[in-house]
Coordinates of C-alpha atoms in Angstrom, one line a residue:
M18 CA -14.9 72.8 -45.2
E19 CA -12.8 71.5 -48.2
G20 CA -10.3 69.6 -45.6
Q21 CA -13.2 68.1 -43.7
A22 CA -14.5 66.7 -46.9
D23 CA -11.2 65.4 -47.9
A24 CA -10.5 63.8 -44.4
K25 CA -14.1 62.4 -44.4
Q26 CA -13.5 60.8 -48.0
G27 CA -10.1 59.2 -47.1
A28 CA -12.1 57.7 -44.2
D29 CA -14.6 56.2 -46.3
Q30 CA -11.8 54.7 -48.6
D31 CA -10.2 53.4 -45.5
E32 CA -13.2 51.5 -44.0
T33 CA -14.0 48.7 -46.2
P34 CA -17.6 47.6 -46.1
P35 CA -18.2 43.8 -45.2
R36 CA -18.3 41.2 -47.7
T37 CA -20.9 38.5 -48.6
P38 CA -19.8 34.9 -48.3
T39 CA -19.4 34.8 -51.9
G40 CA -16.3 37.5 -51.6
N41 CA -18.2 40.3 -53.3
A42 CA -18.1 43.6 -51.8
P43 CA -21.4 45.6 -52.3
S44 CA -20.4 49.2 -53.7
S45 CA -22.8 52.1 -52.5
E46 CA -24.1 55.0 -54.8
S47 CA -22.4 57.5 -52.6
D48 CA -19.1 56.1 -53.1
I49 CA -19.8 55.9 -56.9
E50 CA -20.9 59.6 -56.7
A51 CA -17.8 60.8 -54.9
S52 CA -15.3 59.0 -57.4
S53 CA -13.9 61.2 -59.8
P54 CA -14.5 60.5 -63.5
S55 CA -10.6 60.8 -64.3
N56 CA -10.0 58.0 -61.8
D57 CA -12.9 55.6 -62.2
H58 CA -11.2 53.4 -64.7
V59 CA -8.0 53.0 -62.7
S60 CA -10.1 52.2 -59.4
S61 CA -12.5 49.8 -60.9
S62 CA -9.4 47.8 -62.2
N63 CA -7.7 47.9 -58.9
N64 CA -11.0 46.8 -57.3
I65 CA -11.5 44.4 -59.9
A66 CA -7.9 42.8 -59.5
V67 CA -8.6 42.8 -55.7
S68 CA -11.6 41.2 -55.6
Q69 CA -10.6 38.3 -57.9
E70 CA -7.8 37.8 -55.4
E71 CA -9.7 38.0 -52.3
D72 CA -12.1 35.6 -54.1
E73 CA -9.7 33.2 -54.9
R74 CA -8.3 33.0 -51.7
L75 CA -11.9 32.8 -49.7
A76 CA -12.8 30.0 -52.3
K77 CA -9.7 28.5 -51.4
E78 CA -10.5 28.6 -47.5
L79 CA -13.9 27.5 -48.1
S80 CA -12.7 24.3 -50.1
L81 CA -10.5 23.4 -47.3
K82 CA -13.1 23.9 -44.6
E83 CA -15.6 21.7 -46.6
A84 CA -12.8 18.8 -47.2
A85 CA -11.9 19.2 -43.5
A86 CA -15.5 18.7 -42.3
H87 CA -15.9 15.6 -44.3
D88 CA -12.3 14.2 -43.7
L89 CA -12.3 12.8 -39.8
S90 CA -8.8 11.5 -40.0
H91 CA -7.3 14.4 -38.2
R92 CA -9.7 13.8 -35.2
P93 CA -8.9 11.9 -32.1
K94 CA -10.7 8.1 -32.9
R95 CA -13.7 8.0 -30.5
R96 CA -13.3 4.8 -28.3
R97 CA -16.3 2.7 -28.8
F98 CA -18.3 1.9 -25.8
H99 CA -18.2 -2.1 -26.1
E100 CA -14.3 -1.8 -26.6
S101 CA -14.0 -0.5 -23.0
Y102 CA -16.5 -2.1 -21.0
N103 CA -17.0 -5.9 -21.6
F104 CA -20.7 -6.8 -20.8
N105 CA -19.7 -10.5 -20.8
M106 CA -17.7 -10.0 -17.7
K107 CA -19.4 -10.5 -14.1
C108 CA -18.5 -10.5 -10.7
P109 CA -17.8 -14.1 -9.6
T110 CA -19.5 -13.4 -6.1
P111 CA -23.0 -15.5 -6.1
G112 CA -26.2 -13.2 -6.4
C113 CA -23.8 -9.9 -7.4
N114 CA -25.1 -7.9 -10.4
S115 CA -21.9 -6.3 -10.6
L116 CA -23.1 -2.8 -9.5
G117 CA -21.5 -0.6 -7.3
H118 CA -17.8 -0.8 -6.2
L119 CA -16.2 -1.0 -2.8
T120 CA -14.2 2.2 -3.0
G121 CA -17.5 4.2 -3.9
R122 CA -15.8 5.5 -7.0
H123 CA -17.0 3.6 -9.6
E124 CA -20.2 2.3 -10.9
R125 CA -19.4 -1.2 -11.9
H126 CA -17.1 -3.8 -10.5
F127 CA -15.9 -7.4 -12.0
S128 CA -13.8 -8.9 -9.1
I129 CA -14.3 -10.0 -5.5
S130 CA -11.8 -7.3 -4.5
G131 CA -14.4 -4.6 -5.4
C132 CA -17.4 -6.3 -4.9
P133 CA -19.5 -4.6 -2.2
L134 CA -21.7 -7.9 -1.7
Y135 CA -18.7 -9.8 -0.7
H136 CA -17.6 -7.3 2.0
N137 CA -21.3 -7.4 3.4
L138 CA -22.4 -3.7 2.1
S139 CA -24.3 -2.4 -0.4
A140 CA -23.3 0.2 -3.1
D141 CA -25.0 3.3 -1.5
E142 CA -23.0 2.4 1.6
C143 CA -19.8 2.3 -0.1
K144 CA -20.6 5.4 -1.5
G145 CA -21.6 7.2 1.9
K146 CA -18.2 5.9 3.2
A147 CA -16.1 7.5 0.2
T148 CA -17.5 10.7 0.7
T149 CA -16.8 10.7 4.6
R150 CA -13.2 9.6 3.7
D151 CA -12.7 12.5 1.4
K152 CA -14.0 14.9 4.1
Q153 CA -11.7 13.5 6.4
A154 CA -8.9 13.9 4.2
E155 CA -9.9 17.7 3.4
E156 CA -9.9 18.0 7.3
R157 CA -6.5 16.6 7.9
T158 CA -4.9 18.7 5.0
L159 CA -6.3 21.8 6.1
S160 CA -4.8 21.1 9.8
H161 CA -1.6 20.4 8.4
R162 CA -1.6 23.7 6.2
Q163 CA -2.5 25.8 9.6
D164 CA 0.0 23.9 11.6
E165 CA 3.0 25.3 9.4
N166 CA 5.8 24.4 12.0
R167 CA 4.5 21.0 12.5
H168 CA 8.3 19.8 11.6
S169 CA 10.0 22.0 14.2
T170 CA 7.6 21.0 16.9
R171 CA 7.8 17.2 16.2
N172 CA 9.8 16.4 19.2
Q173 CA 7.8 18.7 21.4
A174 CA 4.6 18.2 24.1
P175 CA 1.6 17.0 22.0
T176 CA -1.0 19.8 21.4
E177 CA -4.4 20.2 22.7
G178 CA -6.0 18.8 19.6
Q179 CA -3.7 15.6 19.7
L180 CA -4.6 14.9 23.1
R181 CA -8.4 15.2 22.4
Y182 CA -7.7 12.8 19.2
K183 CA -6.1 10.3 21.4
D184 CA -8.9 10.4 24.3
K185 CA -11.5 10.0 21.4
V186 CA -9.4 6.8 20.1
T187 CA -9.1 5.5 23.8
E188 CA -12.9 6.0 24.2
L189 CA -13.9 4.4 20.8
R190 CA -11.6 1.4 21.6
R191 CA -12.9 0.9 25.2
K192 CA -16.4 0.8 23.7
R193 CA -15.5 -2.8 22.1
N194 CA -16.9 -5.7 24.1
S195 CA -14.3 -8.2 25.4
G196 CA -15.9 -11.1 23.5
L197 CA -19.0 -12.0 21.4
N198 CA -21.9 -13.1 23.0
K199 CA -23.9 -16.2 22.1
E200 CA -26.1 -14.5 19.8
Q201 CA -23.5 -12.8 17.6
K202 CA -21.2 -16.0 17.7
E203 CA -24.6 -17.8 16.2
K204 CA -25.1 -14.9 13.6
Y205 CA -21.5 -15.1 12.4
T206 CA -22.0 -19.1 12.1
E207 CA -25.1 -18.7 10.2
H208 CA -23.5 -16.3 7.9
R209 CA -20.5 -18.8 7.2
Q210 CA -22.6 -21.6 6.8
S211 CA -25.0 -19.6 4.4
H212 CA -22.1 -18.1 2.2
G213 CA -19.1 -20.1 2.8
T214 CA -16.0 -18.4 1.2
S215 CA -18.6 -16.5 -1.4
R216 CA -18.6 -13.8 1.3
E217 CA -16.2 -11.9 3.6
P218 CA -16.6 -13.1 7.2
L219 CA -18.7 -10.6 9.5
L220 CA -15.8 -8.2 11.3
E221 CA -18.4 -6.4 13.1
N222 CA -17.4 -6.5 17.2
I223 CA -14.5 -8.7 16.4
T224 CA -12.5 -5.3 16.9
S225 CA -13.4 -1.5 17.7
D226 CA -15.2 0.5 14.6
Y227 CA -12.0 2.7 14.7
D228 CA -9.4 0.1 14.1
L229 CA -12.2 -1.7 11.5
E230 CA -11.9 1.4 9.5
L231 CA -8.3 1.5 9.5
F232 CA -8.4 -1.7 8.0
R233 CA -10.7 -0.6 5.4
K234 CA -8.6 2.2 4.7
A235 CA -5.4 -0.1 4.1
Q236 CA -7.3 -2.0 2.1
E237 CA -8.5 0.8 0.0
K238 CA -4.7 2.2 -0.4
L239 CA -3.4 -1.1 -1.5
R240 CA -5.9 -0.7 -4.4
L241 CA -5.2 2.9 -5.4
T242 CA -1.4 2.1 -5.2
G243 CA -2.0 -0.9 -7.8
Q244 CA -0.8 -3.9 -5.4
V245 CA -4.6 -5.0 -5.3
S246 CA -6.2 -3.6 -8.4
E247 CA -9.9 -4.0 -10.3
G248 CA -9.5 -6.5 -13.4
S249 CA -6.0 -7.2 -12.5
N250 CA -6.7 -10.8 -13.9
M251 CA -4.8 -12.6 -11.1
I252 CA -5.6 -16.0 -10.3
K253 CA -5.8 -15.9 -6.2
T254 CA -6.7 -19.8 -5.7
I255 CA -6.5 -23.0 -7.5
V256 CA -8.2 -26.5 -6.6
F257 CA -5.7 -29.1 -6.9
G258 CA -6.7 -32.7 -6.4
R259 CA -7.7 -32.7 -2.6
F260 CA -5.9 -29.4 -2.0
E261 CA -7.0 -25.9 -2.2
L262 CA -3.7 -23.6 -3.1
D263 CA -3.3 -19.8 -2.6
T264 CA -1.3 -18.6 -5.6
W265 CA 2.0 -16.5 -5.1
Y266 CA 2.7 -15.0 -8.6
H267 CA 0.8 -13.9 -12.2
S268 CA 0.6 -16.5 -14.5
P269 CA -0.5 -16.0 -18.1
Y270 CA -3.7 -18.0 -18.2
P271 CA -6.3 -17.1 -21.0
E272 CA -8.3 -13.9 -20.0
E273 CA -11.7 -15.5 -19.5
Y274 CA -9.9 -18.0 -17.0
A275 CA -7.7 -15.6 -15.3
R276 CA -10.4 -13.0 -14.4
L277 CA -12.4 -15.6 -12.5
G278 CA -9.9 -15.5 -9.6
R279 CA -10.2 -19.5 -8.7
L280 CA -9.3 -22.2 -11.2
Y281 CA -10.0 -26.0 -11.0
M282 CA -7.4 -28.4 -12.2
C283 CA -7.2 -31.9 -13.1
E284 CA -4.2 -33.2 -11.0
F285 CA -3.3 -35.8 -13.6
C286 CA -3.4 -34.2 -16.9
L287 CA -3.4 -30.6 -15.7
K288 CA -6.2 -29.3 -17.6
Y289 CA -7.6 -26.2 -16.0
M290 CA -11.5 -25.2 -15.9
K291 CA -14.2 -22.9 -14.7
S292 CA -15.9 -24.6 -12.2
Q293 CA -16.4 -27.5 -9.7
T294 CA -19.1 -29.1 -12.1
I295 CA -16.7 -28.9 -14.8
L296 CA -14.1 -30.5 -13.3
R297 CA -16.5 -33.2 -11.6
R298 CA -17.5 -34.2 -15.1
H299 CA -14.0 -34.0 -16.5
M300 CA -12.6 -36.7 -13.6
A301 CA -15.3 -38.9 -14.5
K302 CA -14.0 -39.3 -17.9
C303 CA -10.4 -38.6 -17.6
V304 CA -8.4 -41.7 -18.0
W305 CA -4.9 -40.3 -17.1
K306 CA -3.4 -41.6 -13.8
H307 CA 0.1 -40.6 -14.2
P308 CA 1.9 -38.1 -16.3
P309 CA 2.5 -38.8 -20.0
G310 CA 6.1 -40.1 -20.8
D311 CA 8.4 -42.8 -19.9
E312 CA 8.7 -43.7 -16.1
I313 CA 12.6 -43.7 -15.4
Y314 CA 12.7 -44.1 -11.6
R315 CA 10.9 -45.9 -9.1
K316 CA 11.5 -46.3 -5.4
G317 CA 8.8 -47.3 -3.0
N318 CA 5.8 -44.6 -3.8
I319 CA 8.1 -42.3 -5.6
S320 CA 8.5 -42.0 -9.5
V321 CA 9.8 -39.9 -11.9
F322 CA 8.5 -39.3 -15.4
E323 CA 10.7 -38.1 -18.4
V324 CA 8.0 -36.0 -20.6
D325 CA 9.2 -34.6 -24.1
G326 CA 8.1 -31.0 -24.6
K327 CA 7.6 -31.9 -28.3
K328 CA 5.6 -35.0 -28.0
N329 CA 3.5 -34.0 -25.2
K330 CA 3.0 -30.1 -25.7
I331 CA -0.5 -29.3 -24.1
Y332 CA 0.8 -31.2 -20.7
C333 CA 4.1 -29.4 -20.8
Q334 CA 2.4 -26.1 -21.1
N335 CA -0.1 -26.7 -18.6
L336 CA 2.7 -27.4 -16.4
C337 CA 5.0 -24.3 -17.1
L338 CA 1.4 -22.3 -16.6
L339 CA 0.9 -23.8 -13.4
A340 CA 4.5 -23.6 -12.2
K341 CA 4.5 -19.9 -12.9
L342 CA 1.9 -19.4 -10.2
F343 CA 4.6 -20.1 -7.5
L344 CA 7.7 -18.9 -9.3
D345 CA 9.1 -15.3 -9.6
H346 CA 11.7 -16.0 -12.4
K347 CA 10.0 -17.8 -15.2
T348 CA 9.5 -16.8 -18.6
L349 CA 8.9 -20.0 -20.6
Y350 CA 5.1 -20.6 -20.8
Y351 CA 4.6 -22.0 -24.2
D352 CA 7.8 -22.8 -26.3
V353 CA 8.2 -26.2 -24.5
E354 CA 9.7 -28.1 -27.6
P355 CA 13.5 -27.7 -26.8
F356 CA 12.8 -29.1 -23.0
L357 CA 12.4 -32.4 -21.4
F358 CA 10.5 -32.2 -18.3
Y359 CA 11.2 -35.0 -15.2
V360 CA 8.2 -35.0 -13.3
M361 CA 8.1 -36.4 -9.7
T362 CA 5.1 -38.0 -8.4
E363 CA 3.8 -40.0 -5.2
A364 CA 1.4 -42.9 -5.8
D365 CA -1.5 -43.9 -3.8
N366 CA -4.5 -46.1 -4.8
T367 CA -5.9 -43.1 -6.7
G368 CA -3.0 -42.4 -9.1
C369 CA 0.3 -40.8 -9.3
H370 CA 0.1 -37.3 -7.6
L371 CA 2.3 -34.5 -8.8
V372 CA 5.0 -33.6 -6.2
G373 CA 7.2 -31.4 -8.2
Y374 CA 9.3 -31.3 -11.5
F375 CA 12.3 -29.9 -13.1
S376 CA 12.7 -29.1 -16.8
K377 CA 16.2 -29.3 -18.8
E378 CA 17.2 -28.3 -22.2
K379 CA 17.9 -31.1 -24.5
N380 CA 21.0 -29.3 -25.8
S381 CA 22.2 -26.9 -23.2
F382 CA 25.4 -24.9 -24.9
L383 CA 26.3 -24.1 -21.1
N384 CA 25.6 -27.7 -19.5
Y385 CA 22.9 -26.5 -17.2
N386 CA 21.0 -29.8 -16.0
V387 CA 18.0 -27.6 -14.7
S388 CA 16.3 -24.9 -16.4
C389 CA 13.1 -24.5 -13.8
I390 CA 12.6 -26.3 -10.8
L391 CA 9.5 -26.6 -8.6
T392 CA 7.9 -28.3 -5.4
M393 CA 4.5 -28.1 -5.3
P394 CA 3.5 -26.2 -2.0
Q395 CA 1.7 -28.9 -0.5
Y396 CA 5.1 -31.1 -0.5
M397 CA 7.5 -28.3 0.1
R398 CA 9.8 -28.6 3.3
Q399 CA 9.6 -32.4 3.3
G400 CA 12.7 -33.2 1.5
Y401 CA 11.2 -33.4 -1.9
G402 CA 13.2 -30.3 -3.2
K403 CA 16.5 -31.9 -2.2
M404 CA 15.2 -35.1 -4.0
L405 CA 14.7 -33.2 -7.4
I406 CA 18.0 -31.4 -7.4
D407 CA 19.9 -34.8 -6.6
F408 CA 18.1 -36.6 -9.2
S409 CA 19.3 -33.7 -11.8
Y410 CA 22.8 -34.5 -10.8
L411 CA 22.2 -38.0 -11.0
L412 CA 21.6 -37.9 -14.5
S413 CA 24.4 -35.3 -15.4
K414 CA 26.6 -38.3 -13.6
V415 CA 25.1 -40.6 -16.2
E416 CA 25.8 -38.3 -19.0
E417 CA 29.4 -37.9 -17.6
K418 CA 28.9 -34.3 -17.4
V419 CA 29.3 -31.4 -14.9
G420 CA 26.0 -29.7 -14.4
S421 CA 24.6 -26.4 -12.9
P422 CA 21.4 -24.9 -12.6
E423 CA 20.1 -22.1 -15.0
R424 CA 20.4 -18.5 -13.4
P425 CA 18.6 -16.5 -12.1
L426 CA 17.2 -18.7 -9.5
S427 CA 14.1 -18.1 -7.4
D428 CA 14.6 -17.3 -3.7
L429 CA 13.5 -20.6 -2.3
G430 CA 15.5 -22.3 -5.0
L431 CA 18.6 -20.6 -4.1
I432 CA 18.0 -21.9 -0.4
S433 CA 17.6 -25.4 -1.6
Y434 CA 20.5 -25.5 -3.7
R435 CA 22.9 -23.6 -1.3
S436 CA 21.5 -26.6 1.3
Y437 CA 22.2 -29.0 -1.3
W438 CA 25.8 -28.2 -2.0
K439 CA 26.8 -27.9 1.6
D440 CA 25.4 -31.6 2.3
V441 CA 27.3 -32.6 -0.7
L442 CA 30.5 -31.2 0.4
L443 CA 30.1 -32.2 3.8
R444 CA 29.6 -35.7 3.1
Y445 CA 32.4 -35.7 0.8
L446 CA 34.7 -34.4 3.3
N447 CA 33.4 -36.7 6.0
N448 CA 34.3 -39.7 3.5
F449 CA 37.4 -38.4 2.4
Q450 CA 40.8 -39.9 3.7
G451 CA 43.4 -38.5 1.8
K452 CA 45.7 -35.4 2.9
E453 CA 45.0 -33.0 -0.5
I454 CA 41.7 -32.1 -1.8
S455 CA 41.3 -30.9 -5.4
I456 CA 38.2 -29.0 -6.4
K457 CA 38.3 -30.8 -9.9
E458 CA 38.2 -34.1 -8.1
I459 CA 35.2 -33.3 -6.1
S460 CA 33.5 -31.8 -9.3
Q461 CA 34.1 -34.9 -11.3
E462 CA 32.8 -37.4 -8.4
T463 CA 29.9 -35.0 -7.5
A464 CA 29.0 -33.3 -10.9
V465 CA 28.7 -30.3 -9.5
N466 CA 30.3 -27.2 -11.1
P467 CA 33.4 -25.9 -9.7
V468 CA 32.0 -22.4 -9.5
D469 CA 29.3 -23.7 -7.2
I470 CA 31.7 -25.7 -4.9
V471 CA 34.0 -22.5 -4.5
S472 CA 31.1 -20.3 -3.6
T473 CA 29.7 -22.9 -0.9
L474 CA 33.2 -23.3 0.6
Q475 CA 33.4 -19.9 0.9
S476 CA 30.3 -19.3 2.6
L477 CA 31.1 -21.9 4.9
Q478 CA 34.6 -20.3 5.6
M479 CA 36.5 -23.3 4.5
L480 CA 38.5 -21.6 2.0
K481 CA 41.7 -19.8 2.7
Y482 CA 44.4 -18.2 1.0
W483 CA 47.9 -18.5 2.6
K484 CA 51.3 -18.3 1.1
G485 CA 49.8 -17.9 -2.6
K486 CA 47.5 -21.1 -2.2
H487 CA 44.2 -21.8 -1.7
L488 CA 43.7 -24.3 1.3
V489 CA 40.5 -26.1 1.7
L490 CA 40.0 -26.3 5.7
K491 CA 38.1 -29.5 6.7
R492 CA 35.8 -28.1 9.9
Q493 CA 35.2 -30.9 12.0
D494 CA 32.5 -28.8 13.9
L495 CA 30.4 -28.6 10.5
I496 CA 30.9 -32.3 9.7
D497 CA 29.8 -33.2 13.1
D498 CA 26.5 -31.2 13.1
W499 CA 25.9 -32.7 9.4
K500 CA 26.2 -35.9 10.7
A501 CA 23.8 -35.5 13.6
K502 CA 21.2 -34.1 11.3
E503 CA 21.6 -37.0 8.6
T504 CA 20.9 -39.5 11.7
K505 CA 18.0 -37.5 12.9
R506 CA 16.6 -37.1 9.2
G507 CA 17.1 -40.8 8.4
N508 CA 17.0 -42.3 4.8
G509 CA 13.5 -41.9 4.0
K510 CA 13.8 -38.7 1.4
T511 CA 16.7 -39.7 -0.8
I512 CA 17.6 -40.7 -4.4
D513 CA 18.6 -44.5 -4.9
P514 CA 20.8 -44.5 -7.8
T515 CA 20.3 -48.1 -8.4
A516 CA 16.6 -47.5 -9.2
L517 CA 17.3 -45.5 -12.2
K518 CA 16.5 -47.2 -15.3
W519 CA 17.7 -44.4 -17.9
T520 CA 20.0 -43.7 -21.0
P521 CA 20.6 -40.4 -22.2
P522 CA 18.6 -39.3 -25.1
K523 CA 20.2 -39.1 -28.4
G524 CA 22.0 -36.0 -29.2
T525 CA 22.5 -34.5 -25.9

């Protein structure tokens, strides 16, 4: 009994009673009675010391918790709703309330690419199609898992499931009518007249439902991979004079203009606007009929204006933004002051219309005679690109310098320059009557950089290394082909050096 009492007493001492929130441990009368008088003083002093330490510890923890409750700096900052959603953004499709999405996965959209109404659908129909696509994806995944040996049996005979699917597709494609009937044609014409380009054309009965669904899936795949993204601020088309041009690349126009998808531009001052109405009002007041600056060349209806980026900063910035829509390698948009812009125009009774331009550094350390060059898409493949290149080399000749374009060149720019260098060399060789040709002399006479001359000769296989010397071969077959093309082309798109009225700017 005595051992059991001792064990019970030890167990009571080991089990510490729960503490109150203030850290004080209530003591029971049985514990006080069980303690002996001799140990009362020692145990009470120990309990006081322990309770003081516990009190300090718990008080410290409580103060830290209270401070943490008031200090929210450690928490992740909540993103405000208006920062992630811009309520001023609206879908550009007329009559659309920006609700729903073509993929069926979003509640709102802000561009034509995701607009159900533009694609002649409703938001509910898009959601239903998304559910159907998800089910089909799950079925395909399940069938791939079941067919574990599909890679090893790829070259074997088709399975029964594949044959059934082939027959199903054949039947779906057979159901399509061979052509549109009269009612369908009238319906399509009425849809086009009512909505114009603000809606997608009706695609039903043009092809089978199966092929139309494949087309829709391809569209969605492009969006998911980022090639066509919602809110990408990509300008799709511009209205420029009497032309409507599809753009090729992204240009950093202000967001409020870029998200519209279509811009309206004054073809004379290059100011960009949001709507046809604003453009019409602007054209009624705009007094510009040609680029600012000095007209330094005129031959027939072709003129070239020299525009200083420092004196006409806004015009040059707008010109660079416009050029970026059709150029891949271009990084200059706003810092235009160190450059001169040579703008080529074609004149008629309404004014001087922009054909193309090239920019040039006022002080180029590497003697670049062109920094950026562009021919507007409506004037491409008409010889204007070579005219711009020839004009840049004409300026280099007047400056008594050897010029070269700044790298990297765009794809179209590289093609144009290689064609120009080829014509220059073949013209020089056709007129050359001596026996020894010097690349240095060719460079001095044509103002073409020797590196460009050598690379062109190599591409034409006219430069050979023989007995320790580099020899230039005069290939008569290439010269004859060039002469035939020149005769057929005529002298319509050429630069006349006598029509240039220009002196190099001071300091260049």
